[in-house]
Every structure is written in structure tokens, then in C-alpha cells.
Amino acid sequence: KNQVEQSPQSLIILEGKNCTLQCNYTVSPFSNLRWYKQDTGRGPVSLTIMTFSENTKSNGRYTATLDADTKQSSLHITASQLSDSASYICVVIRWAGNNRKLIWGLGTSLAVNP
Amino acid sequence: GAVVSQHPSWVICKSGTSVKIECRSLDFQATTMFWYRQFPKQSLMLMATSNEGSKATYEQGVEKDKFLINHASLTLSTLTVTSAHPEDSSFYICSASPSGGSYEQYFGPGTRLTVT
């Protein structure tokens, strides 16, 4: 079954600290993996897009990793800021023939406290 | 670039009425637009895929006669919730893929619908 599981479900950290969010997937065939940030009451915003051959990709204070063998990805946030408080969603794109489908995780709710 | 807008951002309507939500790609043309629904603390659920000038493709379990989708131009798609019920209250998000073969999706800010 094509699934995306994220952990932890929620996380509280202090401003300035680092954190790592996890994503495990069983999606096949795999096309690419994306991390989105969704602020409360807003649409998702793309942070990173990773293809099968990419192991690490950074976007400012966000660094995503991908291990296609173990089907795991992580999102590392460095020097967290209050504005990082949001839901972080892992999405795996499944590509089979002409059918492209986004498999969404439930997200990790991150709260950054002062 | 790649900005998608939605209107309205929130709407309250009475049971039995219909409400229309607009999704616009502001600085690019979008052959394909997607409509999602998101309930509290849940992930986005794809409702339908609309291609400009053709009928929308609905996901299993989504009533096409209840959620009418029109994609009449390359920059505008509309979702009309007909005969709304309180259980239709949700956060509706659209996304748009640029024309020309790009598979990127740019998301709108969402529309909060409350049916009383």
C-alpha cells in the first residue's frame, strides 16, 4: 500500500534550537519527494524537491535528506525561528505510466517557543 | 513568480445554498488545476483534477454533481459546492501546474468554508 508516515506527530522546541523531522514511505514507483511548510489556515509552500538520485538538498536553514534504499527522508531545521512554527508535510510523488499521484503524509506540527 | 490566489479566503453559508470558490494563477498559465479538501489535523485530500477546456476528473468518493468544477480558462478554475451541508465545512485548497509539461504544483492560500 502506498503510504507516507511522518514522525513525530508534533514537536515543541525553543527558538534557536535545531530539530529533525522524519518521513518514511512505501510508495512505488517513486518519482520524487517533497517537503512542504503549511502555516495554519494557509496553503502549503514547497521547501525542497528531491529526486531518486539526490541525497541532500538545502534551502536556507532547511536541509532535506533522502535514502531511497531505506525509503526514508528527513528535514533538518537549523537555528529555529518563531516563524518556523507550522506543519511540515512530506509528500511522495508516485508515477505509474501516465498517472501521477501525490501521496501526502499527515505532517509534523512544529511549535517554536521563545 | 508562480502565485496562485483563491477567493474568497473564507465564507459562511447556510445549509442548502451553493457557494463558489475561485482559483486563479496570477503570473502563469495553468493547463491543470487541482482541488483539495483538508479537515482539521488531517492531510490534504485530492478531490478532483481539472484540465482547461475539458471535464474534471474526480477522485473516488467525491460527488461530481455536488462539487462542480469549471476550468474555462488557463488562469481560472472554479469549485462550486452545491446544496451545502454542515459536513461540507472544510478548508478547500487549489493548486495549479504551469502549462508546458511542468509537473510542479503551486498552491493557493485556501478557502475556509463554514456551512451553518
mmCIF file of C-alpha atoms in Angstrom:
data_model
loop_
_atom_site.group_PDB
_atom_site.id
_atom_site.type_symbol
_atom_site.label_atom_id
_atom_site.label_comp_id
_atom_site.label_asym_id
_atom_site.label_seq_id
_atom_site.Cartn_x
_atom_site.Cartn_y
_atom_site.Cartn_z
ATOM 1 C CA LYS A 1 0.000 0.000 0.000
ATOM 2 C CA ASN A 2 1.303 3.449 -0.902
ATOM 3 C CA GLN A 3 1.743 5.349 2.347
ATOM 4 C CA VAL A 4 3.738 8.187 3.821
ATOM 5 C CA GLU A 5 4.306 8.241 7.564
ATOM 6 C CA GLN A 6 5.795 11.143 9.464
ATOM 7 C CA SER A 7 7.215 11.437 12.922
ATOM 8 C CA PRO A 8 6.943 12.930 15.375
ATOM 9 C CA GLN A 9 3.313 13.967 15.104
ATOM 10 C CA SER A 10 4.109 17.151 16.984
ATOM 11 C CA LEU A 11 7.194 18.831 18.354
ATOM 12 C CA ILE A 12 7.921 21.779 20.616
ATOM 13 C CA ILE A 13 11.354 23.380 20.617
ATOM 14 C CA LEU A 14 12.915 26.590 21.858
ATOM 15 C CA GLU A 15 13.876 29.349 19.499
ATOM 16 C CA GLY A 16 17.385 28.940 18.181
ATOM 17 C CA LYS A 17 17.452 25.158 18.578
ATOM 18 C CA ASN A 18 17.732 22.639 15.771
ATOM 19 C CA CYS A 19 15.287 19.851 15.006
ATOM 20 C CA THR A 20 14.867 16.948 12.621
ATOM 21 C CA LEU A 21 11.614 15.649 11.214
ATOM 22 C CA GLN A 22 11.273 12.153 9.782
ATOM 23 C CA CYS A 23 9.390 10.731 6.815
ATOM 24 C CA ASN A 24 9.125 7.041 5.892
ATOM 25 C CA TYR A 25 7.337 5.952 2.758
ATOM 26 C CA THR A 26 6.249 2.806 0.985
ATOM 27 C CA VAL A 27 5.294 4.482 -2.287
ATOM 28 C CA SER A 28 6.168 2.719 -5.505
ATOM 29 C CA PRO A 29 7.088 3.517 -8.187
ATOM 30 C CA PHE A 30 8.844 6.526 -6.719
ATOM 31 C CA SER A 31 9.195 9.739 -8.703
ATOM 32 C CA ASN A 32 10.284 12.366 -6.211
ATOM 33 C CA LEU A 33 9.801 13.510 -2.642
ATOM 34 C CA ARG A 34 8.838 16.973 -1.449
ATOM 35 C CA TRP A 35 8.720 18.758 1.847
ATOM 36 C CA TYR A 36 6.093 21.455 2.300
ATOM 37 C CA LYS A 37 5.562 24.012 5.041
ATOM 38 C CA GLN A 38 1.953 24.814 5.822
ATOM 39 C CA ASP A 39 1.129 27.694 8.114
ATOM 40 C CA THR A 40 -2.182 27.465 9.943
ATOM 41 C CA GLY A 41 -5.021 28.453 7.639
ATOM 42 C CA ARG A 42 -2.759 28.733 4.597
ATOM 43 C CA GLY A 43 -1.849 26.603 1.607
ATOM 44 C CA PRO A 44 1.352 24.527 1.505
ATOM 45 C CA VAL A 45 4.598 26.102 0.345
ATOM 46 C CA SER A 46 7.309 23.951 -1.192
ATOM 47 C CA LEU A 47 10.616 23.757 0.698
ATOM 48 C CA THR A 48 12.553 21.107 -1.210
ATOM 49 C CA ILE A 49 12.116 18.640 -4.046
ATOM 50 C CA MET A 50 14.294 15.531 -4.103
ATOM 51 C CA THR A 51 14.672 13.030 -6.900
ATOM 52 C CA PHE A 52 15.815 9.446 -6.609
ATOM 53 C CA SER A 53 19.480 10.269 -7.126
ATOM 54 C CA GLU A 54 19.703 13.137 -4.645
ATOM 55 C CA ASN A 55 20.850 12.505 -1.091
ATOM 56 C CA THR A 56 20.841 16.002 0.346
ATOM 57 C CA LYS A 57 19.344 19.313 -0.623
ATOM 58 C CA SER A 58 19.358 22.584 1.276
ATOM 59 C CA ASN A 59 17.125 25.620 1.175
ATOM 60 C CA GLY A 60 18.395 28.211 3.622
ATOM 61 C CA ARG A 61 18.027 26.812 7.127
ATOM 62 C CA TYR A 62 16.194 23.747 5.810
ATOM 63 C CA THR A 63 18.148 20.653 4.786
ATOM 64 C CA ALA A 64 16.409 17.574 3.438
ATOM 65 C CA THR A 65 17.961 14.144 3.085
ATOM 66 C CA LEU A 66 16.767 11.143 1.152
ATOM 67 C CA ASP A 67 17.750 7.491 1.419
ATOM 68 C CA ALA A 68 15.982 5.795 -1.463
ATOM 69 C CA ASP A 69 17.177 2.368 -0.356
ATOM 70 C CA THR A 70 15.537 2.542 3.051
ATOM 71 C CA LYS A 71 12.771 4.846 1.776
ATOM 72 C CA GLN A 72 13.409 7.441 4.422
ATOM 73 C CA SER A 73 13.710 11.189 4.313
ATOM 74 C CA SER A 74 14.401 13.801 6.938
ATOM 75 C CA LEU A 75 14.042 17.550 7.176
ATOM 76 C CA HIS A 76 16.520 19.328 9.409
ATOM 77 C CA ILE A 77 15.786 22.852 10.568
ATOM 78 C CA THR A 78 18.744 24.827 11.842
ATOM 79 C CA ALA A 79 18.621 27.736 14.287
ATOM 80 C CA SER A 80 14.849 27.689 14.504
ATOM 81 C CA GLN A 81 12.830 30.909 14.462
ATOM 82 C CA LEU A 82 9.370 31.674 15.784
ATOM 83 C CA SER A 83 8.139 31.880 12.192
ATOM 84 C CA ASP A 84 9.087 28.240 11.686
ATOM 85 C CA SER A 85 6.026 27.271 13.723
ATOM 86 C CA ALA A 86 3.904 25.405 11.184
ATOM 87 C CA SER A 87 3.002 21.980 9.896
ATOM 88 C CA TYR A 88 5.683 20.272 7.804
ATOM 89 C CA ILE A 89 4.334 17.810 5.303
ATOM 90 C CA CYS A 90 6.205 15.109 3.416
ATOM 91 C CA VAL A 91 4.753 14.287 0.005
ATOM 92 C CA VAL A 92 5.888 11.464 -2.242
ATOM 93 C CA ILE A 93 5.036 11.595 -5.917
ATOM 94 C CA ARG A 94 4.115 8.264 -7.422
ATOM 95 C CA TRP A 95 4.493 7.981 -11.153
ATOM 96 C CA ALA A 96 2.993 4.975 -12.895
ATOM 97 C CA GLY A 97 2.518 5.169 -16.645
ATOM 98 C CA ASN A 98 0.641 8.375 -17.336
ATOM 99 C CA ASN A 99 -0.746 8.526 -13.839
ATOM 100 C CA ARG A 100 0.979 10.903 -11.454
ATOM 101 C CA LYS A 101 -0.272 10.924 -7.890
ATOM 102 C CA LEU A 102 0.755 12.810 -4.758
ATOM 103 C CA ILE A 103 0.784 10.721 -1.591
ATOM 104 C CA TRP A 104 0.545 13.055 1.410
ATOM 105 C CA GLY A 105 1.801 12.483 4.915
ATOM 106 C CA LEU A 106 -0.168 13.784 7.892
ATOM 107 C CA GLY A 107 2.552 16.257 8.742
ATOM 108 C CA THR A 108 4.534 17.177 11.824
ATOM 109 C CA SER A 109 3.223 20.112 13.773
ATOM 110 C CA LEU A 110 6.175 22.203 14.939
ATOM 111 C CA ALA A 111 5.887 24.860 17.610
ATOM 112 C CA VAL A 112 8.878 27.118 18.224
ATOM 113 C CA ASN A 113 8.653 28.869 21.572
ATOM 114 C CA PRO A 114 10.614 31.938 22.659
ATOM 115 C CA GLY B 1 6.525 34.297 -9.565
ATOM 116 C CA ALA B 2 4.114 31.322 -9.618
ATOM 117 C CA VAL B 3 1.432 32.871 -7.457
ATOM 118 C CA VAL B 4 -1.958 31.257 -7.027
ATOM 119 C CA SER B 5 -4.820 33.137 -5.444
ATOM 120 C CA GLN B 6 -8.151 31.978 -4.089
ATOM 121 C CA HIS B 7 -11.315 33.916 -3.478
ATOM 122 C CA PRO B 8 -12.907 34.181 -1.068
ATOM 123 C CA SER B 9 -10.448 33.389 1.711
ATOM 124 C CA TRP B 10 -13.341 32.460 3.961
ATOM 125 C CA VAL B 11 -17.092 32.117 3.523
ATOM 126 C CA ILE B 12 -20.062 31.291 5.693
ATOM 127 C CA CYS B 13 -23.218 29.997 4.055
ATOM 128 C CA LYS B 14 -26.482 28.431 5.105
ATOM 129 C CA SER B 15 -27.382 24.789 4.542
ATOM 130 C CA GLY B 16 -28.914 24.189 1.156
ATOM 131 C CA THR B 17 -27.249 27.099 -0.566
ATOM 132 C CA SER B 18 -24.431 26.971 -3.095
ATOM 133 C CA VAL B 19 -21.069 28.656 -2.832
ATOM 134 C CA LYS B 20 -18.437 29.246 -5.495
ATOM 135 C CA ILE B 21 -14.697 29.334 -4.851
ATOM 136 C CA GLU B 22 -12.310 30.775 -7.423
ATOM 137 C CA CYS B 23 -8.726 29.734 -8.048
ATOM 138 C CA ARG B 24 -6.509 31.908 -10.210
ATOM 139 C CA SER B 25 -2.945 31.574 -11.421
ATOM 140 C CA LEU B 26 -1.761 35.174 -11.389
ATOM 141 C CA ASP B 27 1.502 35.102 -13.326
ATOM 142 C CA PHE B 28 1.425 31.893 -15.320
ATOM 143 C CA GLN B 29 -0.935 29.824 -17.393
ATOM 144 C CA ALA B 30 -2.130 26.578 -15.885
ATOM 145 C CA THR B 31 -3.405 23.785 -18.050
ATOM 146 C CA THR B 32 -4.112 21.686 -14.984
ATOM 147 C CA MET B 33 -5.539 22.731 -11.655
ATOM 148 C CA PHE B 34 -6.235 20.600 -8.620
ATOM 149 C CA TRP B 35 -8.786 20.925 -5.842
ATOM 150 C CA TYR B 36 -8.075 19.615 -2.354
ATOM 151 C CA ARG B 37 -10.015 19.459 0.871
ATOM 152 C CA GLN B 38 -8.401 19.457 4.286
ATOM 153 C CA PHE B 39 -10.102 18.665 7.573
ATOM 154 C CA PRO B 40 -8.526 19.712 10.886
ATOM 155 C CA LYS B 41 -5.324 17.852 11.722
ATOM 156 C CA GLN B 42 -5.565 15.821 8.523
ATOM 157 C CA SER B 43 -3.575 15.844 5.327
ATOM 158 C CA LEU B 44 -4.772 17.329 2.073
ATOM 159 C CA MET B 45 -7.168 15.083 0.173
ATOM 160 C CA LEU B 46 -7.344 15.431 -3.588
ATOM 161 C CA MET B 47 -10.918 15.946 -4.728
ATOM 162 C CA ALA B 48 -10.521 16.435 -8.449
ATOM 163 C CA THR B 49 -8.177 17.345 -11.265
ATOM 164 C CA SER B 50 -9.336 19.834 -13.838
ATOM 165 C CA ASN B 51 -7.847 20.415 -17.260
ATOM 166 C CA GLU B 52 -8.629 23.577 -19.170
ATOM 167 C CA GLY B 53 -11.427 23.068 -21.624
ATOM 168 C CA SER B 54 -12.370 19.549 -20.547
ATOM 169 C CA LYS B 55 -14.310 17.817 -17.817
ATOM 170 C CA ALA B 56 -12.750 17.391 -14.428
ATOM 171 C CA THR B 57 -11.578 14.022 -13.169
ATOM 172 C CA TYR B 58 -12.961 13.288 -9.720
ATOM 173 C CA GLU B 59 -11.361 11.088 -7.101
ATOM 174 C CA GLN B 60 -13.243 8.083 -5.836
ATOM 175 C CA GLY B 61 -15.922 9.031 -3.348
ATOM 176 C CA VAL B 62 -16.211 12.658 -4.463
ATOM 177 C CA GLU B 63 -19.650 13.528 -5.849
ATOM 178 C CA LYS B 64 -19.237 15.338 -9.137
ATOM 179 C CA ASP B 65 -22.783 16.681 -9.028
ATOM 180 C CA LYS B 66 -22.180 18.208 -5.637
ATOM 181 C CA PHE B 67 -18.752 19.675 -6.314
ATOM 182 C CA LEU B 68 -18.959 21.330 -9.704
ATOM 183 C CA ILE B 69 -15.654 22.266 -11.257
ATOM 184 C CA ASN B 70 -15.194 24.589 -14.188
ATOM 185 C CA HIS B 71 -11.827 25.331 -15.777
ATOM 186 C CA ALA B 72 -12.828 27.662 -18.560
ATOM 187 C CA SER B 73 -9.534 29.474 -19.000
ATOM 188 C CA LEU B 74 -5.842 28.882 -18.480
ATOM 189 C CA THR B 75 -5.820 31.082 -15.399
ATOM 190 C CA LEU B 76 -9.113 30.351 -13.678
ATOM 191 C CA SER B 77 -10.801 27.321 -12.167
ATOM 192 C CA THR B 78 -13.903 27.417 -10.002
ATOM 193 C CA LEU B 79 -15.302 24.975 -7.484
ATOM 194 C CA THR B 80 -18.994 25.254 -6.666
ATOM 195 C CA VAL B 81 -20.291 23.429 -3.628
ATOM 196 C CA THR B 82 -23.965 22.862 -4.325
ATOM 197 C CA SER B 83 -26.652 22.330 -1.703
ATOM 198 C CA ALA B 84 -24.102 22.736 1.029
ATOM 199 C CA HIS B 85 -24.384 20.765 4.268
ATOM 200 C CA PRO B 86 -22.566 21.358 7.557
ATOM 201 C CA GLU B 87 -20.355 18.336 6.828
ATOM 202 C CA ASP B 88 -19.033 20.202 3.786
ATOM 203 C CA SER B 89 -17.409 22.680 6.158
ATOM 204 C CA SER B 90 -13.715 22.374 5.484
ATOM 205 C CA PHE B 91 -10.599 24.075 4.179
ATOM 206 C CA TYR B 92 -10.520 23.974 0.381
ATOM 207 C CA ILE B 93 -7.167 24.437 -1.346
ATOM 208 C CA CYS B 94 -6.426 24.644 -5.037
ATOM 209 C CA SER B 95 -3.137 24.192 -6.838
ATOM 210 C CA ALA B 96 -2.059 24.877 -10.375
ATOM 211 C CA SER B 97 0.537 23.341 -12.676
ATOM 212 C CA PRO B 98 2.130 25.584 -15.297
ATOM 213 C CA SER B 99 1.423 24.778 -18.923
ATOM 214 C CA GLY B 100 4.246 23.257 -20.928
ATOM 215 C CA GLY B 101 4.749 19.932 -19.216
ATOM 216 C CA SER B 102 5.855 21.083 -15.772
ATOM 217 C CA TYR B 103 4.641 18.833 -13.002
ATOM 218 C CA GLU B 104 5.209 21.437 -10.327
ATOM 219 C CA GLN B 105 2.161 22.400 -8.306
ATOM 220 C CA TYR B 106 1.757 25.820 -6.787
ATOM 221 C CA PHE B 107 -0.793 26.052 -4.025
ATOM 222 C CA GLY B 108 -3.308 28.745 -3.268
ATOM 223 C CA PRO B 109 -3.817 30.123 0.235
ATOM 224 C CA GLY B 110 -7.002 28.138 0.765
ATOM 225 C CA THR B 111 -10.660 28.960 1.417
ATOM 226 C CA ARG B 112 -12.313 28.247 4.740
ATOM 227 C CA LEU B 113 -15.938 27.206 4.193
ATOM 228 C CA THR B 114 -18.353 27.078 7.101
ATOM 229 C CA VAL B 115 -21.875 25.824 6.494
ATOM 230 C CA THR B 116 -24.375 26.672 9.199
#
